[in-house]
Coordinates of C-alpha atoms in Angstrom, one line a residue:
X264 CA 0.0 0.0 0.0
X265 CA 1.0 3.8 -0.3
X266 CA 1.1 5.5 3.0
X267 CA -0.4 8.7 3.1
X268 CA 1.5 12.0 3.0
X269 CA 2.8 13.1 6.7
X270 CA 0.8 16.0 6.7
X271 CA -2.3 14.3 6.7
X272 CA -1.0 13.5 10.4
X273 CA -2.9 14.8 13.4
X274 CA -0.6 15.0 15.5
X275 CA -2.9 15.7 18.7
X276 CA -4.1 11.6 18.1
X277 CA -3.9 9.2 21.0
X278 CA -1.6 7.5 18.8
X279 CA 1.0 9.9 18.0
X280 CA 3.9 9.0 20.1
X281 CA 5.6 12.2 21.3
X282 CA 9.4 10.7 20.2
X283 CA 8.6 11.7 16.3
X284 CA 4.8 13.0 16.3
X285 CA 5.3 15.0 12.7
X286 CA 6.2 11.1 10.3
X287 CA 3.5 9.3 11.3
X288 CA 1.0 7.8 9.0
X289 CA -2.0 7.7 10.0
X290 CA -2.8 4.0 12.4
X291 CA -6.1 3.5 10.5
X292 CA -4.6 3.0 7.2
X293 CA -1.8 0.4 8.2
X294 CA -3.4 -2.8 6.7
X295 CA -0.9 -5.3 7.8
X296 CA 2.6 -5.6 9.5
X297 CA 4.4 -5.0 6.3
X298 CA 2.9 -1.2 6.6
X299 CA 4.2 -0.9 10.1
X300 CA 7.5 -1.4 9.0
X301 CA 7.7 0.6 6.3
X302 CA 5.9 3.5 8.7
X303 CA 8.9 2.3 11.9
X304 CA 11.5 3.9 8.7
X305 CA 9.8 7.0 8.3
X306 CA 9.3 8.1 11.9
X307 CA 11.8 5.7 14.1
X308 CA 14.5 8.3 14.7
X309 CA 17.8 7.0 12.8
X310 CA 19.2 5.4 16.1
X311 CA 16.1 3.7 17.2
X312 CA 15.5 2.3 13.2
X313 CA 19.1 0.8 13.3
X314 CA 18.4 -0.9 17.0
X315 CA 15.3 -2.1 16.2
X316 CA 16.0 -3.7 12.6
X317 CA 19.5 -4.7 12.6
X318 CA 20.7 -8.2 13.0
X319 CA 23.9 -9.9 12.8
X320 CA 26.5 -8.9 10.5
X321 CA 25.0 -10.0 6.8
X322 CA 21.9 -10.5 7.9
X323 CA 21.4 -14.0 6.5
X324 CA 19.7 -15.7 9.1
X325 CA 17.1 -12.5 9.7
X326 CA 15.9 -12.7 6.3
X327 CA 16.0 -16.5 6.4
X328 CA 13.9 -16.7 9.2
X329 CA 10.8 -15.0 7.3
X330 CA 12.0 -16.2 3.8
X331 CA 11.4 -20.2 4.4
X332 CA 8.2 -19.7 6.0
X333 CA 7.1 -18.7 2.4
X334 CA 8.6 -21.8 1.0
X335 CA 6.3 -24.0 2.9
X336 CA 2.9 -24.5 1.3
X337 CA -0.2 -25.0 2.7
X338 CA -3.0 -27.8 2.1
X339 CA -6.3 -26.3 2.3
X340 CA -9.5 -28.3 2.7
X341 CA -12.6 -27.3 1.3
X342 CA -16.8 -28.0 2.2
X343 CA -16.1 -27.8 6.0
X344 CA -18.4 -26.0 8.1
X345 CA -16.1 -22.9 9.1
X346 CA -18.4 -20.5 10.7
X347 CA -16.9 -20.2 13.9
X348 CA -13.4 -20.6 14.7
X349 CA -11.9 -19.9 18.1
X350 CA -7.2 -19.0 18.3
X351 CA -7.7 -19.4 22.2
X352 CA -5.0 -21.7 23.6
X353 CA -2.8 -22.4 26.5
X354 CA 1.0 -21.4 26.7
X355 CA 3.2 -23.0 29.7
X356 CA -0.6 -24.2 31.3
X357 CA -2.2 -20.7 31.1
X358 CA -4.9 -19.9 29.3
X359 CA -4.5 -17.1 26.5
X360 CA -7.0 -15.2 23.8
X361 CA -4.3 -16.3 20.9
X362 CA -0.8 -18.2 20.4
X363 CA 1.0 -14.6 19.9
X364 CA 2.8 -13.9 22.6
X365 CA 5.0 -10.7 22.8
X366 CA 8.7 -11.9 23.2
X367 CA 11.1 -10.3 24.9
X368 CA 12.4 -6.9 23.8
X369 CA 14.9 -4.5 24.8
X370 CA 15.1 -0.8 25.4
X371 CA 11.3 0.2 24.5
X372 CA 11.5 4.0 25.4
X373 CA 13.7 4.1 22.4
X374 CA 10.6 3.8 20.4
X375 CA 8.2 5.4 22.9
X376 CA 8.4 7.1 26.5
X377 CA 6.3 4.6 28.3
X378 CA 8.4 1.1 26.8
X379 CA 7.2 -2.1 27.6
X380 CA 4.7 -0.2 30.1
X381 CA 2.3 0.1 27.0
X382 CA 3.2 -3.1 25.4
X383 CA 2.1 -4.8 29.4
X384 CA -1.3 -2.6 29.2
X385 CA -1.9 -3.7 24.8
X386 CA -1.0 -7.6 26.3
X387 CA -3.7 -7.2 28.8
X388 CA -6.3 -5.9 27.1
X389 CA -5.1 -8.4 24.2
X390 CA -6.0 -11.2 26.3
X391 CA -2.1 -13.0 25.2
X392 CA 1.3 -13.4 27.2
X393 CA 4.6 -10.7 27.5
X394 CA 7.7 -11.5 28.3
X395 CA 9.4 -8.9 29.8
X396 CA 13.4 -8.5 29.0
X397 CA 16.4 -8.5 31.2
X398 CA 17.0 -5.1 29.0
X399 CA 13.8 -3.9 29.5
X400 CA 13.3 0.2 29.7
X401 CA 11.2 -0.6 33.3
X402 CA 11.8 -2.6 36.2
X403 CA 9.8 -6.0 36.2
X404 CA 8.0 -4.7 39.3
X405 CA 7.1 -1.5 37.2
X406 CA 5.7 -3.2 34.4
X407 CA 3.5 -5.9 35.9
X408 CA 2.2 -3.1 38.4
X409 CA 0.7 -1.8 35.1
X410 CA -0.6 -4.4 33.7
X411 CA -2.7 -5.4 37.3
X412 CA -3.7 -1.8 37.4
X413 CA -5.0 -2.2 33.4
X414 CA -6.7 -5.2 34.9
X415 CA -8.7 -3.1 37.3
X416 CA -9.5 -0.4 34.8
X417 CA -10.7 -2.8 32.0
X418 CA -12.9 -4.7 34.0
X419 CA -12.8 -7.8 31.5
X420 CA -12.9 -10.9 34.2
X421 CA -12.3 -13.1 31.4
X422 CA -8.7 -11.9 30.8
X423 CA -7.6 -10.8 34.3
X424 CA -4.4 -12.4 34.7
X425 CA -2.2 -12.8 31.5
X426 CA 0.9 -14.9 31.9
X427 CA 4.1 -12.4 32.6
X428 CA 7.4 -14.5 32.1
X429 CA 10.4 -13.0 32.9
X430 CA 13.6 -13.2 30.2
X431 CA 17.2 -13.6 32.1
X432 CA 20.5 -12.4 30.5
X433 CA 22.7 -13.7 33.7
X434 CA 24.7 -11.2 35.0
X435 CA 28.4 -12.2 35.3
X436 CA 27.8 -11.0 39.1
X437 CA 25.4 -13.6 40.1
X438 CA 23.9 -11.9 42.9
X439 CA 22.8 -9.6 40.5
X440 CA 21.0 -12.1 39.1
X441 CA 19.6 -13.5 42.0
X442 CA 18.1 -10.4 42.9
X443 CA 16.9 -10.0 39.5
X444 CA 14.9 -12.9 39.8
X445 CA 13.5 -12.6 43.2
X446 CA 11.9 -9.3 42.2
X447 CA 10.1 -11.3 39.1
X448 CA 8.8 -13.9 41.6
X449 CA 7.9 -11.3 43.8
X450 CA 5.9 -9.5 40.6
X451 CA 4.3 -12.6 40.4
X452 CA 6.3 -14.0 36.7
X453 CA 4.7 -17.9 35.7
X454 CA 8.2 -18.5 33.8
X455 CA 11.9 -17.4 33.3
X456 CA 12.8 -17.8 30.3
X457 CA 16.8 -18.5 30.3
X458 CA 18.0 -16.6 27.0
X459 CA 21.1 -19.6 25.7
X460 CA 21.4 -17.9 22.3
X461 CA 23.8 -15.1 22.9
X462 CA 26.7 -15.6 25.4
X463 CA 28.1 -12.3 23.7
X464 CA 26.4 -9.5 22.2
X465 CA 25.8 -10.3 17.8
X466 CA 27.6 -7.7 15.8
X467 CA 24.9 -5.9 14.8
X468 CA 26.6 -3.4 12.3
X469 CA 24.0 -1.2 11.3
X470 CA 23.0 -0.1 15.3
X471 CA 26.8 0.5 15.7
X472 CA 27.2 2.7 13.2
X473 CA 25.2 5.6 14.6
X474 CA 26.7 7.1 18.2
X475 CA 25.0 6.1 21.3
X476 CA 24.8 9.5 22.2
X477 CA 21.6 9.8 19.6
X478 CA 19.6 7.2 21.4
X479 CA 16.2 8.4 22.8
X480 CA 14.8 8.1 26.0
X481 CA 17.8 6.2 27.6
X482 CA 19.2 8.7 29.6
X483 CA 18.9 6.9 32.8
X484 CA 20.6 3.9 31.7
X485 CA 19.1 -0.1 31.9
X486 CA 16.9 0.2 35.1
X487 CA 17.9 -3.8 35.8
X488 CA 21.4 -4.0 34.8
X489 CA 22.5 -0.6 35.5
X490 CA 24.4 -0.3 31.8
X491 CA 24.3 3.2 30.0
X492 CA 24.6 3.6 26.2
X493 CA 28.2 5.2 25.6
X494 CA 30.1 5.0 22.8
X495 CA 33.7 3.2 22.4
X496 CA 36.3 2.0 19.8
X497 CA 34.1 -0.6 18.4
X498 CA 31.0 1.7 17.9
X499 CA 27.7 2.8 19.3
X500 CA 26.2 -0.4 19.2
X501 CA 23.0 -0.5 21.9
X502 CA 22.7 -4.2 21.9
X503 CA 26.4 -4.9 22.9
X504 CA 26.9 -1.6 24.7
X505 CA 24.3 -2.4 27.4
X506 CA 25.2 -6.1 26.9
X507 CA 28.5 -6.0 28.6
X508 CA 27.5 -7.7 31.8
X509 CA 26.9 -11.0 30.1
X510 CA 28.1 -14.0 31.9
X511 CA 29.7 -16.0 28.5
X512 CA 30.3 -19.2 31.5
X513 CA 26.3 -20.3 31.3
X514 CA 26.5 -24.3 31.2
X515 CA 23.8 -26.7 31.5
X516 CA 24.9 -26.6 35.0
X517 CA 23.4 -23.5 35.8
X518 CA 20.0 -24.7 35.1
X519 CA 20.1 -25.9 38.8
X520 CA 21.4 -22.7 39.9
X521 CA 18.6 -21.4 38.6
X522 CA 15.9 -24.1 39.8
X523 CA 17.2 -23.2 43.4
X524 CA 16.3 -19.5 42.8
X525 CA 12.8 -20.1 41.9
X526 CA 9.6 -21.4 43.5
X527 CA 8.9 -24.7 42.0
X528 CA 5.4 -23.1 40.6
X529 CA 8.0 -20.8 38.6
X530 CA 8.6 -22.4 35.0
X531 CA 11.8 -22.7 33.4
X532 CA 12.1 -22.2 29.6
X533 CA 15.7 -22.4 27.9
X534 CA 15.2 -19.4 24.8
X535 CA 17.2 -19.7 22.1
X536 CA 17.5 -23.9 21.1
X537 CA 18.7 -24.2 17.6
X538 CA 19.2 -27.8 17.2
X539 CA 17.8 -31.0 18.0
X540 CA 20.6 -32.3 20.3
X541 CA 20.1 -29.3 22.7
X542 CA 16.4 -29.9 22.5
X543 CA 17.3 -33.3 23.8
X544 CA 19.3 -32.5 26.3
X545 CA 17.0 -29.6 27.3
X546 CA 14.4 -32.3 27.6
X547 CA 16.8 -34.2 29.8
X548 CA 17.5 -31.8 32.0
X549 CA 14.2 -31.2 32.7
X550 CA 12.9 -27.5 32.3
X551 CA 9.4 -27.2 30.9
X552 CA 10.0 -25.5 27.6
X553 CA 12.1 -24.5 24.9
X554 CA 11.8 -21.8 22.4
X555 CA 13.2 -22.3 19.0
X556 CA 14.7 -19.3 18.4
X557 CA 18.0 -17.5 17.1
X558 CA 17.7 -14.0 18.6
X559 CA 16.1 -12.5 16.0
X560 CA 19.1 -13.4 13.9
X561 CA 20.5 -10.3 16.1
X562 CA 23.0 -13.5 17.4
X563 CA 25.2 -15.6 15.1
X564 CA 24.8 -15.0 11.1
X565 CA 23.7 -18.2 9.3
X566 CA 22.3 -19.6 11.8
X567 CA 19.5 -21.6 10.7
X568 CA 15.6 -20.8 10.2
X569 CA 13.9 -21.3 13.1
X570 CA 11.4 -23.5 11.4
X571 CA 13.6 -25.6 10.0
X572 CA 15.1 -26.1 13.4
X573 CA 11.0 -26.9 14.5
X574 CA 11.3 -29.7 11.5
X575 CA 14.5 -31.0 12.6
X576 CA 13.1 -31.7 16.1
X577 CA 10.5 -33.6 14.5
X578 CA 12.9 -35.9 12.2
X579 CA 15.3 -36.5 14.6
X580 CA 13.7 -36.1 18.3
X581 CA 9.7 -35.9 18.3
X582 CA 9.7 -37.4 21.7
X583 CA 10.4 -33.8 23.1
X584 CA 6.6 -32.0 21.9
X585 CA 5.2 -34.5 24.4
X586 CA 8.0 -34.4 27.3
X587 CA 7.9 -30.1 27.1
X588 CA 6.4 -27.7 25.2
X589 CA 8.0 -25.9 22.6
X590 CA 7.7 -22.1 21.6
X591 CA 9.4 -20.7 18.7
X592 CA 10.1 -17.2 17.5
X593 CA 11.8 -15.2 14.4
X594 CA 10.8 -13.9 11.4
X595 CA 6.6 -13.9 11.9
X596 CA 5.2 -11.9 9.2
X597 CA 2.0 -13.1 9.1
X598 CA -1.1 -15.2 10.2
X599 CA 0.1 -17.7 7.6
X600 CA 3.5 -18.1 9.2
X601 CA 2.0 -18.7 12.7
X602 CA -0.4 -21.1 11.3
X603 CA 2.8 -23.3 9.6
X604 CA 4.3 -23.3 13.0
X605 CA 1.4 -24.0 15.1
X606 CA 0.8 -27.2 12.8
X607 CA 4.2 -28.0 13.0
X608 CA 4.5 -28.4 17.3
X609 CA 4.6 -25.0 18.4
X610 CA 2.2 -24.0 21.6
X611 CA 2.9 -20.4 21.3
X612 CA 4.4 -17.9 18.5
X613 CA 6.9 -14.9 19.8
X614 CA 6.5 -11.8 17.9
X615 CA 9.7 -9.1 18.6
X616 CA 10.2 -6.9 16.1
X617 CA 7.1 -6.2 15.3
X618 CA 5.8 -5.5 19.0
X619 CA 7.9 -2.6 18.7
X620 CA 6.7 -1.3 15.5
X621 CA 3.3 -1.3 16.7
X622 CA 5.0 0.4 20.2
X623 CA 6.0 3.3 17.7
X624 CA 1.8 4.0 18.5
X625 CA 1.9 3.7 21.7
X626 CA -0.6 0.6 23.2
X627 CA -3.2 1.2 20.3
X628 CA -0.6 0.0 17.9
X629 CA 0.8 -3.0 19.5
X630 CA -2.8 -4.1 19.9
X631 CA -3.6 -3.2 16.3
X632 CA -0.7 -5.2 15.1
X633 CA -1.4 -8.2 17.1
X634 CA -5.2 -7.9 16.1
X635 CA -4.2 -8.1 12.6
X636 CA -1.8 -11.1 12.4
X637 CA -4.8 -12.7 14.5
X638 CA -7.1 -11.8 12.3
X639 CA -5.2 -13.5 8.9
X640 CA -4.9 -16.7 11.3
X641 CA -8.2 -16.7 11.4
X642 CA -9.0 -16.5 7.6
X643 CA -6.2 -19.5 7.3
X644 CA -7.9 -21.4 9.6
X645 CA -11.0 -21.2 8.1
X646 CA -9.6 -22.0 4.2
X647 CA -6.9 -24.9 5.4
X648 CA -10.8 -26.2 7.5
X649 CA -10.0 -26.2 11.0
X650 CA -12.1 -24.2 13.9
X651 CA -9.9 -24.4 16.7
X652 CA -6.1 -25.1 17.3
X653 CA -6.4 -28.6 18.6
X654 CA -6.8 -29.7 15.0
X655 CA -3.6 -28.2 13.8
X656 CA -0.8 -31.0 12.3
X657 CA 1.8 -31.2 9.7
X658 CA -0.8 -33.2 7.1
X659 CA -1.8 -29.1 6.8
X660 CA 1.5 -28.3 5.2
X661 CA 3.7 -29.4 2.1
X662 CA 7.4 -28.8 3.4
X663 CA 9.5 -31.0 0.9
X664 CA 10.9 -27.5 -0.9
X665 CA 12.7 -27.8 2.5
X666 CA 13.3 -31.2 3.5
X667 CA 16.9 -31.5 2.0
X668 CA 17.9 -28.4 4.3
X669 CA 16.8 -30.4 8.1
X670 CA 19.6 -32.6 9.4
X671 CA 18.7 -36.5 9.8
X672 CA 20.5 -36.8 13.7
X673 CA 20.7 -35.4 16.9
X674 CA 24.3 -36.2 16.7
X675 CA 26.9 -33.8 16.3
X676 CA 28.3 -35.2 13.1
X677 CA 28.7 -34.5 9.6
X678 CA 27.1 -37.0 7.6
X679 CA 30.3 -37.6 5.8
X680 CA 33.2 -35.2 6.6
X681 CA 34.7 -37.0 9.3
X682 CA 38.3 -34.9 9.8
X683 CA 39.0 -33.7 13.0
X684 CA 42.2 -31.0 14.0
X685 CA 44.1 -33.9 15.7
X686 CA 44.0 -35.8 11.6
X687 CA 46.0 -33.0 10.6
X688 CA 49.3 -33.5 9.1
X689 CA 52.0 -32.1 11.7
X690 CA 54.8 -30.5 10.0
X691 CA 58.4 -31.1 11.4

């Protein structure tokens, strides 16, 4: 579509957002995410824009992730009585108006002054699950004290108490951490999601070309952490900048370091699984979800698609979508996209990027997006001839322009370049 010229703008709407009030087109005529995005580049200030889009060095793996969701087909059924169909699910046992969830995102009042406040408040009036980030503009206490308070205002019994899960980048100071996470049992979190994807900060080139010093609405630093934005030799990069308390020593042994920090009510959920050997051992270790996910493709470059990794758990390891569930996140465009992952094993669906685009108008916007990609579930739904998510499978989907690209075994192998270092020739 054509966005409207900016001075059709009021800029006096409830959905102007006072960091760029004068670019905005107009929320009404945004017809689907696509249109967000291409409204975040003309009123995202140029630091925010680079923060918010930029991934990993050649971006491979970003445009991957939303690229082999079109290369799966779907298998529509026809003469089935479609009248009414309902999204409603369960994520991690709770009950939620969609499979959307919001995933965690970093640094909202770079988009808009009240951050992840607004995206809590568009969450609970959505009826669908946030989780709020280590790197999150608010403290955890902060944002779930707005979302009870939206609960008393909207009066809506049926969606009093959306799921808040809590996303932990461990702190290389583990009392830090520990603190961290006693405040989001205290806020009353159903999950931590442990974030396994990103030891180090990506290189995210694009957000380190433009200074720091021309961030918005960071001038107060990480509320959690404690990191300011500041530039140094490397760059202005946000993501690494207010990443550099990281603890790169994470094992699999931490996951009982982190059992004996929470409540055993409190779900653990490892974020970032990109193969079927960590979903195994995930599974083994037992925590009570996954989320297939590469940061975004904000991480490591190349990484693979984060529905192929969702079809290599089902060649090489299905026995884990019935020991835990599995989320999955990166590069959701559309209600077509959810619908391929939801037949494929996925409970939930994690949309990032995009929350913040909508952010860019405030709650309205983030509601508005969400509304929309629930909306084009809905219409798949109806044409592939299901009513309700429980009748969701693979049968629904043709994935065979794909196939060659999922690995056969959970073992680290290749299937037939066997060298090794210690093969090598040594040279006298």
């Amino acid at each position: 579509m054509t966005i409207p010229p900016t001075t059709t703008v009021k800029t006096t709407s409830p959905t102007t957002n006072p960091h760029h009030p004068s670019s905005q087109p107009p929320l009404h005529t945004l017809l689907s995410t696509h249109d967000f995005l291409s409204a975040a580049a003309l009123s995202f200030s140029p630091k925010t824009h680079a923060f918010v889009t930029s991934a990993a060095t050649d971006c491979h793996t970003h445009r991957s992730n939303s690229h082999t969701y079109s290369l799966i087909t779907l298998r529509p059924r026809i003469l089935r009585d479609v009248s009414r169909v309902s999204i409603s699910t369960r994520i991690l046992g709770h009950p939620v108006s969609s499979p959307i969830f919001a995933a965690a995102t970093s640094l909202g009042t770079t988009v808009h002054p009240e951050g992840e406040k607004e995206i809590g408040r568009a969450c609970k009036r959505l009826g669908v699950g946030m989780t709020i980030s280590t790197s999150a503009s608010f403290s955890v206490k902060d944002i779930a004290g707005v979302v009870r308070d939206c609960e008393t205002e909207g009066g809506d019994e049926e969606k009093e108490g959306i799921p808040l899960w809590f996303q932990l980048y461990v702190d290389k100071d583990r009392s830090k951490s520990e603190k961290l996470l006693q405040h989001a049992v205290e806020a009353g979190v159903k999950a931590v999601f442990l974030t396994v994807d990103a030891p180090v900060p990506g290189k995210r080139e694009a957000d380190e070309r433009i200074s720091a010093k021309e961030a918005v609405g960071l001038s107060s630093g990480v509320p959690m952490t404690g990191e300011k934005a500041a530039n140094d030799k490397s760059g202005g990069g946000l993501g690494r900048i207010t990443g550099k308390f990281l603890d790169a020593s994470v094992s699999w042994g931490d996951i009982a370091w982190l059992r004996g920090c929470l409540p055993e009510r409190v779900k653990i959920v490892l974020k970032g699984v990109q193969t079927a050997a960590d979903a195994v051992r995930a599974m083994e270790a037992g925590v009570e979800g996954i989320v297939v996910s590469n940061h975004g493709g904000r991480s490591l470059d190349t990484a693979p698609a984060t529905i192929l990794v969702l079809l290599e758990l089902h060649k090489c390891c299905p026995q884990v979508f019935n020991q835990m569930e599995v989320l999955i996140d990166g590069g959701v465009m559309r209600g077509t996209d959810v619908f391929k992952a939801l037949c494929l094993g996925a409970s939930g669906v994690g949309i990032g990027r995009g929350i913040l685009y909508g952010l860019g108008y405030g709650e309205e916007g983030v509601r508005r997006y969400v509304e929309i990609m629930n909306e084009e579930l809905e219409a798949t739904m109806k044409m592939c001839g299901i009513t309700s998510l429980d009748q969701v499978h693979p049968g629904l989907l043709n994935t065979r322009a794909v196939d060659h690209l999922v690995p056969e075994t959970v073992e680290e192998e290749h299937p037939y370049a066997k060298w090794r270092p210690s093969m090598r020739k040594k040279v006298v």
